[in-house]
Amino acid sequence: MKAPLTSSMAMNQMVRKARISTPFIFTLLAFIIFVVILYGQDFACTFSSFDDHQHLQTLDNSFHNSKLHPSFVERKEKKNKGKRKKRLPFAVGKTAEDCDIFDGEWVKDTVDKPMYEEWECPYIQPQLTCQEHGRPDRGYQNWRWQPRRCDLPKFNATLMLETLRGKRMLFVGDSLNRGQYISMICLLHRLVPEEGKVMENSNSSLTVFRLKDYNATIEFYWAPFLLESNSDDAVVHRIQDRIVRKGSIDTHGKHWKGADIVVFNTYLWWMTGLQFKILKGSFKDEVLEIEEPSTEDAYRLGMKSMLKWVERNMDPKKTRVFFTSMSPTHAKSIDWGGEEGGNCYNESTLIEDPEYWGSDSRKSIMKVIGEEFSKSKAPVTFLNITQLSSYRKDAHTQIYKKQWNPLTPEQKADPKSYADCVHWCLPGLQDTWNELLFAKLFYP
Ligand SMILES: *[C@@H]1O[C@H](CO)[C@@H](O)[C@H](O)[C@H]1NC(C)=O
Ligand SMILES: *[C@@H]1O[C@H](CO)[C@@H](O)[C@H](O)[C@H]1NC(C)=O
Ligand SMILES: *[C@@H]1O[C@H](CO)[C@@H](O)[C@H](O)[C@H]1NC(C)=O
Ligand SMILES: *[C@@H]1O[C@H](CO)[C@@H](O)[C@H](O)[C@H]1NC(C)=O
Ligand SMILES: *[C@@H]1O[C@H](CO)[C@@H](O)[C@H](O)[C@H]1NC(C)=O
């Protein structure tokens, strides 16, 4: 907002001159100045980006520093408050202000989708290569997300790669975020020759995809709760009896510093059937001091910690932070009017009810996210993929993935008993998440 600020300083001088002139001229000048300021404001904003209500953004403080008459300041603040606009790093354009890109419908598209082939992307983990593992249908690859009020910008891999030059893009979270991470790499890697790229598994927490000629990295950091927990080993982790340590975000957060674009997620691991445990002291204490809050309160703790970490460590003038909402599961057919005992296994069609939401816990967690984000000044862009993904009961890996343990005869006889209704085939749904990330990054 430099333009209006400098011009308003010049105007202050004009006002001072005007004061020694007749009151009539002063009034006239003041009126002209007011119009000019508003015009300058709008002018500046055509070059800046627009936030929507889901994009929580700190106000530009330059107005508080200007020496404008208080009534002008007030007017501008009022005008600003509604829209909360500010130029964002990496923005090259903007999405129509009245368009919520997460509100829309799936449209069959066999021309532009999938955006790459499964066999073309060697980075997809065997848990997500569904065709290789015998999935008989491929219709799940041929869907495009169509927002109700605008079109999504076309994913431009060149723009993404050029933007990443000399930069570090970091995904932090659980296996679902890892899926989105791999999808991003699959969307980009074709433009980079073989010798210019390498996938490095630095250690169990951090995976680094290095683009040598770009001096860039795209990284994934395993931290399913973001906070320190007893599930932090990416390979060997306990499923039962999870314990998360309060106030421990810096344990992992110290490894995230210096990233230019961060994409967080965290959800499924908080949803354990057992009583959730929060540790107050340290895992090294002899007697662990444990609290047992509700899932919502525990999750709220996670949100508060993440938002505080972003406020303290990310510079909103140079970096962007995203948070991907809950990835839905499709474990019970009765949720969408299917047969009792069924799940996502053998599903190849979408849920057509636009009101479909699935399990209730997602609703209460969404409420927690909404509350904590609106209280925070952290400039985190919310990727609200929950609803649009909940229509996609067809897109899970089902049984078409690498099985780590040999299947028992009982399992073989009843495939749905071992179907994975949590993770998503690639290419597939998670490419759309990245198209939405692309839209929010470059056309906020
Ligand atoms: C993609 O981005 C690059 C780099 O900004 C630009 O030169 C190119 O025109 C874009 N391509 C399309 C199809 O918009
Ligand atoms: C590579 O990028 C880093 C920032 O990630 C920067 O500090 C460094 O100077 C860059 N190196 C070159 C050779 O451009
Ligand atoms: C993992 O490796 C990275 C890069 O080598 C290093 O900075 C980081 O400290 C390591 N993280 C852990 C948890 O050991
Ligand atoms: C899969 O679904 C189709 C209908 O879409 C049905 O005809 C078929 O019997 C189902 N297969 C299994 C193994 O459940
Ligand atoms: C995300 O989208 C859903 C459905 O479109 C909506 O109900 C929910 O309020 C949104 N969440 C937030 C935090 O904006």
mmCIF file of N, CA and C in Angstrom, residues 255-337:
data_model
loop_
_atom_site.group_PDB
_atom_site.id
_atom_site.type_symbol
_atom_site.label_atom_id
_atom_site.label_comp_id
_atom_site.label_asym_id
_atom_site.label_seq_id
_atom_site.Cartn_x
_atom_site.Cartn_y
_atom_site.Cartn_z
ATOM 1 N N HIS A 255 12.862 -27.299 12.674
ATOM 2 C CA HIS A 255 13.286 -27.807 11.367
ATOM 3 C C HIS A 255 12.514 -27.173 10.206
ATOM 4 N N TRP A 256 11.524 -26.356 10.521
ATOM 5 C CA TRP A 256 10.709 -25.757 9.455
ATOM 6 C C TRP A 256 11.137 -24.330 9.139
ATOM 7 N N LYS A 257 11.972 -23.778 9.998
ATOM 8 C CA LYS A 257 12.344 -22.371 9.828
ATOM 9 C C LYS A 257 13.046 -22.157 8.501
ATOM 10 N N GLY A 258 12.811 -21.019 7.896
ATOM 11 C CA GLY A 258 13.474 -20.688 6.637
ATOM 12 C C GLY A 258 12.725 -21.187 5.414
ATOM 13 N N ALA A 259 11.638 -21.910 5.609
ATOM 14 C CA ALA A 259 10.841 -22.343 4.453
ATOM 15 C C ALA A 259 10.102 -21.128 3.883
ATOM 16 N N ASP A 260 9.901 -21.129 2.569
ATOM 17 C CA ASP A 260 9.234 -19.998 1.918
ATOM 18 C C ASP A 260 7.742 -20.250 1.731
ATOM 19 N N ILE A 261 7.398 -21.513 1.482
ATOM 20 C CA ILE A 261 5.985 -21.884 1.362
ATOM 21 C C ILE A 261 5.790 -23.124 2.230
ATOM 22 N N VAL A 262 4.849 -23.053 3.172
ATOM 23 C CA VAL A 262 4.600 -24.187 4.061
ATOM 24 C C VAL A 262 3.151 -24.640 3.904
ATOM 25 N N VAL A 263 2.966 -25.950 3.833
ATOM 26 C CA VAL A 263 1.621 -26.520 3.757
ATOM 27 C C VAL A 263 1.458 -27.495 4.928
ATOM 28 N N PHE A 264 0.601 -27.134 5.879
ATOM 29 C CA PHE A 264 0.365 -27.986 7.053
ATOM 30 C C PHE A 264 -0.887 -28.825 6.861
ATOM 31 N N ASN A 265 -0.925 -29.977 7.503
ATOM 32 C CA ASN A 265 -2.196 -30.640 7.756
ATOM 33 C C ASN A 265 -2.045 -31.398 9.071
ATOM 34 N N THR A 266 -3.148 -31.686 9.694
ATOM 35 C CA THR A 266 -3.173 -32.595 10.856
ATOM 36 C C THR A 266 -4.634 -32.852 11.177
ATOM 37 N N TYR A 267 -4.994 -34.103 11.302
ATOM 38 C CA TYR A 267 -6.384 -34.409 11.632
ATOM 39 C C TYR A 267 -6.548 -35.853 12.107
ATOM 40 N N LEU A 268 -6.314 -36.814 11.189
ATOM 41 C CA LEU A 268 -6.733 -38.181 11.464
ATOM 42 C C LEU A 268 -6.143 -38.757 12.742
ATOM 43 N N TRP A 269 -4.912 -38.383 13.032
ATOM 44 C CA TRP A 269 -4.269 -38.968 14.196
ATOM 45 C C TRP A 269 -4.892 -38.508 15.504
ATOM 46 N N TRP A 270 -5.616 -37.382 15.457
ATOM 47 C CA TRP A 270 -6.294 -36.914 16.674
ATOM 48 C C TRP A 270 -7.572 -37.696 16.918
ATOM 49 N N MET A 271 -8.028 -38.435 15.908
ATOM 50 C CA MET A 271 -9.347 -39.052 15.965
ATOM 51 C C MET A 271 -9.295 -40.468 16.501
ATOM 52 N N THR A 272 -8.434 -40.755 17.453
ATOM 53 C CA THR A 272 -8.354 -42.104 17.975
ATOM 54 C C THR A 272 -9.612 -42.449 18.769
ATOM 55 N N GLY A 273 -9.948 -43.719 18.749
ATOM 56 C CA GLY A 273 -11.117 -44.146 19.497
ATOM 57 C C GLY A 273 -10.890 -44.089 20.994
ATOM 58 N N LEU A 274 -9.626 -44.170 21.388
ATOM 59 C CA LEU A 274 -9.326 -44.191 22.821
ATOM 60 C C LEU A 274 -9.285 -42.770 23.380
ATOM 61 N N GLN A 275 -9.293 -42.680 24.683
ATOM 62 C CA GLN A 275 -9.165 -41.384 25.344
ATOM 63 C C GLN A 275 -7.841 -40.731 24.932
ATOM 64 N N PHE A 276 -7.938 -39.519 24.469
ATOM 65 C CA PHE A 276 -6.751 -38.816 24.010
ATOM 66 C C PHE A 276 -5.915 -38.346 25.193
ATOM 67 N N LYS A 277 -4.595 -38.442 25.053
ATOM 68 C CA LYS A 277 -3.739 -38.069 26.176
ATOM 69 C C LYS A 277 -2.822 -36.913 25.805
ATOM 70 N N ILE A 278 -2.803 -35.913 26.679
ATOM 71 C CA ILE A 278 -1.909 -34.769 26.505
ATOM 72 C C ILE A 278 -0.897 -34.780 27.648
ATOM 73 N N LEU A 279 0.359 -34.706 27.280
ATOM 74 C CA LEU A 279 1.432 -34.730 28.274
ATOM 75 C C LEU A 279 1.814 -33.309 28.647
ATOM 76 N N LYS A 280 1.882 -33.039 29.970
ATOM 77 C CA LYS A 280 2.214 -31.675 30.389
ATOM 78 C C LYS A 280 3.715 -31.453 30.505
ATOM 79 N N GLY A 281 4.425 -32.435 30.977
ATOM 80 C CA GLY A 281 5.865 -32.240 31.151
ATOM 81 C C GLY A 281 6.650 -32.699 29.941
ATOM 82 N N SER A 282 7.571 -33.617 30.168
ATOM 83 C CA SER A 282 8.411 -34.119 29.088
ATOM 84 C C SER A 282 8.287 -35.640 29.037
ATOM 85 N N PHE A 283 8.579 -36.202 27.831
ATOM 86 C CA PHE A 283 8.545 -37.653 27.702
ATOM 87 C C PHE A 283 9.632 -38.306 28.549
ATOM 88 N N LYS A 284 10.606 -37.499 28.992
ATOM 89 C CA LYS A 284 11.705 -38.058 29.782
ATOM 90 C C LYS A 284 11.375 -38.109 31.273
ATOM 91 N N ASP A 285 10.272 -37.464 31.680
ATOM 92 C CA ASP A 285 9.907 -37.489 33.099
ATOM 93 C C ASP A 285 9.673 -38.923 33.563
ATOM 94 N N GLU A 286 9.982 -39.147 34.858
ATOM 95 C CA GLU A 286 9.794 -40.499 35.373
ATOM 96 C C GLU A 286 8.324 -40.861 35.460
ATOM 97 N N VAL A 287 7.551 -39.912 35.993
ATOM 98 C CA VAL A 287 6.104 -40.103 36.036
ATOM 99 C C VAL A 287 5.491 -39.094 35.073
ATOM 100 N N LEU A 288 4.800 -39.603 34.062
ATOM 101 C CA LEU A 288 4.228 -38.696 33.067
ATOM 102 C C LEU A 288 2.981 -38.026 33.637
ATOM 103 N N GLU A 289 2.947 -36.688 33.496
ATOM 104 C CA GLU A 289 1.760 -35.959 33.951
ATOM 105 C C GLU A 289 0.804 -35.826 32.765
ATOM 106 N N ILE A 290 -0.305 -36.541 32.841
ATOM 107 C CA ILE A 290 -1.195 -36.693 31.690
ATOM 108 C C ILE A 290 -2.542 -36.019 31.936
ATOM 109 N N GLU A 291 -3.016 -35.275 30.918
ATOM 110 C CA GLU A 291 -4.385 -34.752 30.935
ATOM 111 C C GLU A 291 -5.195 -35.523 29.899
ATOM 112 N N GLU A 292 -6.504 -35.612 30.123
ATOM 113 C CA GLU A 292 -7.323 -36.339 29.162
ATOM 114 C C GLU A 292 -8.468 -35.471 28.662
ATOM 115 N N PRO A 293 -8.179 -34.534 27.787
ATOM 116 C CA PRO A 293 -9.218 -33.626 27.302
ATOM 117 C C PRO A 293 -10.075 -34.292 26.228
ATOM 118 N N SER A 294 -11.132 -33.615 25.796
ATOM 119 C CA SER A 294 -11.926 -34.110 24.676
ATOM 120 C C SER A 294 -11.079 -33.996 23.414
ATOM 121 N N THR A 295 -11.479 -34.742 22.385
ATOM 122 C CA THR A 295 -10.748 -34.681 21.111
ATOM 123 C C THR A 295 -10.707 -33.242 20.592
ATOM 124 N N GLU A 296 -11.834 -32.540 20.710
ATOM 125 C CA GLU A 296 -11.905 -31.171 20.199
ATOM 126 C C GLU A 296 -10.920 -30.261 20.930
ATOM 127 N N ASP A 297 -10.860 -30.390 22.259
ATOM 128 C CA ASP A 297 -9.955 -29.526 23.019
ATOM 129 C C ASP A 297 -8.499 -29.855 22.727
ATOM 130 N N ALA A 298 -8.232 -31.151 22.538
ATOM 131 C CA ALA A 298 -6.870 -31.545 22.192
ATOM 132 C C ALA A 298 -6.501 -30.958 20.840
ATOM 133 N N TYR A 299 -7.414 -31.070 19.885
ATOM 134 C CA TYR A 299 -7.156 -30.561 18.539
ATOM 135 C C TYR A 299 -6.974 -29.037 18.563
ATOM 136 N N ARG A 300 -7.772 -28.388 19.409
ATOM 137 C CA ARG A 300 -7.677 -26.925 19.558
ATOM 138 C C ARG A 300 -6.267 -26.521 20.002
ATOM 139 N N LEU A 301 -5.719 -27.328 20.888
ATOM 140 C CA LEU A 301 -4.355 -27.094 21.364
ATOM 141 C C LEU A 301 -3.373 -27.140 20.193
ATOM 142 N N GLY A 302 -3.585 -28.122 19.313
ATOM 143 C CA GLY A 302 -2.740 -28.257 18.129
ATOM 144 C C GLY A 302 -2.856 -27.039 17.222
ATOM 145 N N MET A 303 -4.089 -26.588 16.986
ATOM 146 C CA MET A 303 -4.313 -25.415 16.126
ATOM 147 C C MET A 303 -3.650 -24.169 16.705
ATOM 148 N N LYS A 304 -3.863 -23.949 18.009
ATOM 149 C CA LYS A 304 -3.281 -22.767 18.665
ATOM 150 C C LYS A 304 -1.762 -22.786 18.507
ATOM 151 N N SER A 305 -1.165 -23.949 18.722
ATOM 152 C CA SER A 305 0.292 -24.045 18.643
ATOM 153 C C SER A 305 0.782 -23.743 17.238
ATOM 154 N N MET A 306 0.100 -24.298 16.248
ATOM 155 C CA MET A 306 0.531 -24.081 14.869
ATOM 156 C C MET A 306 0.427 -22.598 14.507
ATOM 157 N N LEU A 307 -0.715 -21.994 14.854
ATOM 158 C CA LEU A 307 -0.919 -20.584 14.501
ATOM 159 C C LEU A 307 0.107 -19.692 15.195
ATOM 160 N N LYS A 308 0.414 -20.009 16.443
ATOM 161 C CA LYS A 308 1.411 -19.229 17.163
ATOM 162 C C LYS A 308 2.792 -19.400 16.524
ATOM 163 N N TRP A 309 3.084 -20.620 16.121
ATOM 164 C CA TRP A 309 4.378 -20.865 15.470
ATOM 165 C C TRP A 309 4.500 -20.026 14.191
ATOM 166 N N VAL A 310 3.402 -19.981 13.431
ATOM 167 C CA VAL A 310 3.411 -19.207 12.177
ATOM 168 C C VAL A 310 3.612 -17.721 12.477
ATOM 169 N N GLU A 311 2.892 -17.210 13.486
ATOM 170 C CA GLU A 311 3.041 -15.788 13.850
ATOM 171 C C GLU A 311 4.484 -15.458 14.207
ATOM 172 N N ARG A 312 5.107 -16.374 14.938
ATOM 173 C CA ARG A 312 6.460 -16.090 15.436
ATOM 174 C C ARG A 312 7.539 -16.306 14.388
ATOM 175 N N ASN A 313 7.293 -17.199 13.421
ATOM 176 C CA ASN A 313 8.394 -17.637 12.555
ATOM 177 C C ASN A 313 8.263 -17.335 11.067
ATOM 178 N N MET A 314 7.073 -16.971 10.605
ATOM 179 C CA MET A 314 6.918 -16.779 9.163
ATOM 180 C C MET A 314 6.689 -15.298 8.867
ATOM 181 N N ASP A 315 7.430 -14.774 7.900
ATOM 182 C CA ASP A 315 7.314 -13.365 7.527
ATOM 183 C C ASP A 315 6.230 -13.225 6.450
ATOM 184 N N PRO A 316 5.112 -12.576 6.800
ATOM 185 C CA PRO A 316 4.005 -12.518 5.836
ATOM 186 C C PRO A 316 4.338 -11.723 4.572
ATOM 187 N N LYS A 317 5.417 -10.966 4.608
ATOM 188 C CA LYS A 317 5.782 -10.193 3.413
ATOM 189 C C LYS A 317 6.541 -11.039 2.396
ATOM 190 N N LYS A 318 7.071 -12.175 2.839
ATOM 191 C CA LYS A 318 7.911 -12.962 1.934
ATOM 192 C C LYS A 318 7.441 -14.400 1.762
ATOM 193 N N THR A 319 6.582 -14.872 2.644
ATOM 194 C CA THR A 319 6.261 -16.301 2.654
ATOM 195 C C THR A 319 4.749 -16.517 2.608
ATOM 196 N N ARG A 320 4.352 -17.737 2.303
ATOM 197 C CA ARG A 320 2.934 -18.101 2.369
ATOM 198 C C ARG A 320 2.810 -19.394 3.170
ATOM 199 N N VAL A 321 1.740 -19.459 3.952
ATOM 200 C CA VAL A 321 1.462 -20.655 4.746
ATOM 201 C C VAL A 321 0.043 -21.128 4.433
ATOM 202 N N PHE A 322 -0.101 -22.436 4.251
ATOM 203 C CA PHE A 322 -1.405 -23.024 3.971
ATOM 204 C C PHE A 322 -1.718 -24.084 5.023
ATOM 205 N N PHE A 323 -3.007 -24.272 5.248
ATOM 206 C CA PHE A 323 -3.430 -25.371 6.109
ATOM 207 C C PHE A 323 -4.511 -26.142 5.366
ATOM 208 N N THR A 324 -4.260 -27.438 5.148
ATOM 209 C CA THR A 324 -5.223 -28.271 4.435
ATOM 210 C C THR A 324 -6.186 -28.891 5.451
ATOM 211 N N SER A 325 -7.472 -28.733 5.202
ATOM 212 C CA SER A 325 -8.468 -29.207 6.171
ATOM 213 C C SER A 325 -8.562 -30.733 6.160
ATOM 214 N N MET A 326 -9.470 -31.263 6.953
ATOM 215 C CA MET A 326 -9.552 -32.703 7.184
ATOM 216 C C MET A 326 -9.811 -33.480 5.900
ATOM 217 N N SER A 327 -9.030 -34.503 5.692
ATOM 218 C CA SER A 327 -9.247 -35.416 4.578
ATOM 219 C C SER A 327 -10.295 -36.433 5.025
ATOM 220 N N PRO A 328 -11.430 -36.517 4.323
ATOM 221 C CA PRO A 328 -12.482 -37.422 4.794
ATOM 222 C C PRO A 328 -12.182 -38.886 4.492
ATOM 223 N N THR A 329 -12.770 -39.766 5.288
ATOM 224 C CA THR A 329 -12.657 -41.198 5.052
ATOM 225 C C THR A 329 -14.031 -41.724 4.622
ATOM 226 N N HIS A 330 -14.048 -42.915 4.030
ATOM 227 C CA HIS A 330 -15.329 -43.503 3.613
ATOM 228 C C HIS A 330 -15.386 -44.950 4.094
ATOM 229 N N ALA A 331 -15.527 -45.085 5.410
ATOM 230 C CA ALA A 331 -15.430 -46.395 6.027
ATOM 231 C C ALA A 331 -16.788 -47.062 6.205
ATOM 232 N N LYS A 332 -17.889 -46.309 6.046
ATOM 233 C CA LYS A 332 -19.213 -46.879 6.305
ATOM 234 C C LYS A 332 -20.187 -46.502 5.201
ATOM 235 N N SER A 333 -20.546 -47.490 4.381
ATOM 236 C CA SER A 333 -21.472 -47.229 3.272
ATOM 237 C C SER A 333 -22.793 -46.626 3.723
ATOM 238 N N ILE A 334 -23.229 -46.990 4.914
ATOM 239 C CA ILE A 334 -24.548 -46.481 5.350
ATOM 240 C C ILE A 334 -24.536 -44.954 5.450
ATOM 241 N N ASP A 335 -23.348 -44.363 5.626
ATOM 242 C CA ASP A 335 -23.258 -42.891 5.656
ATOM 243 C C ASP A 335 -23.812 -42.268 4.374
ATOM 244 N N TRP A 336 -23.631 -42.966 3.236
ATOM 245 C CA TRP A 336 -24.132 -42.405 1.978
ATOM 246 C C TRP A 336 -25.268 -43.237 1.385
ATOM 247 N N GLY A 337 -25.950 -43.959 2.287
ATOM 248 C CA GLY A 337 -27.128 -44.700 1.840
ATOM 249 C C GLY A 337 -26.815 -46.025 1.158
#
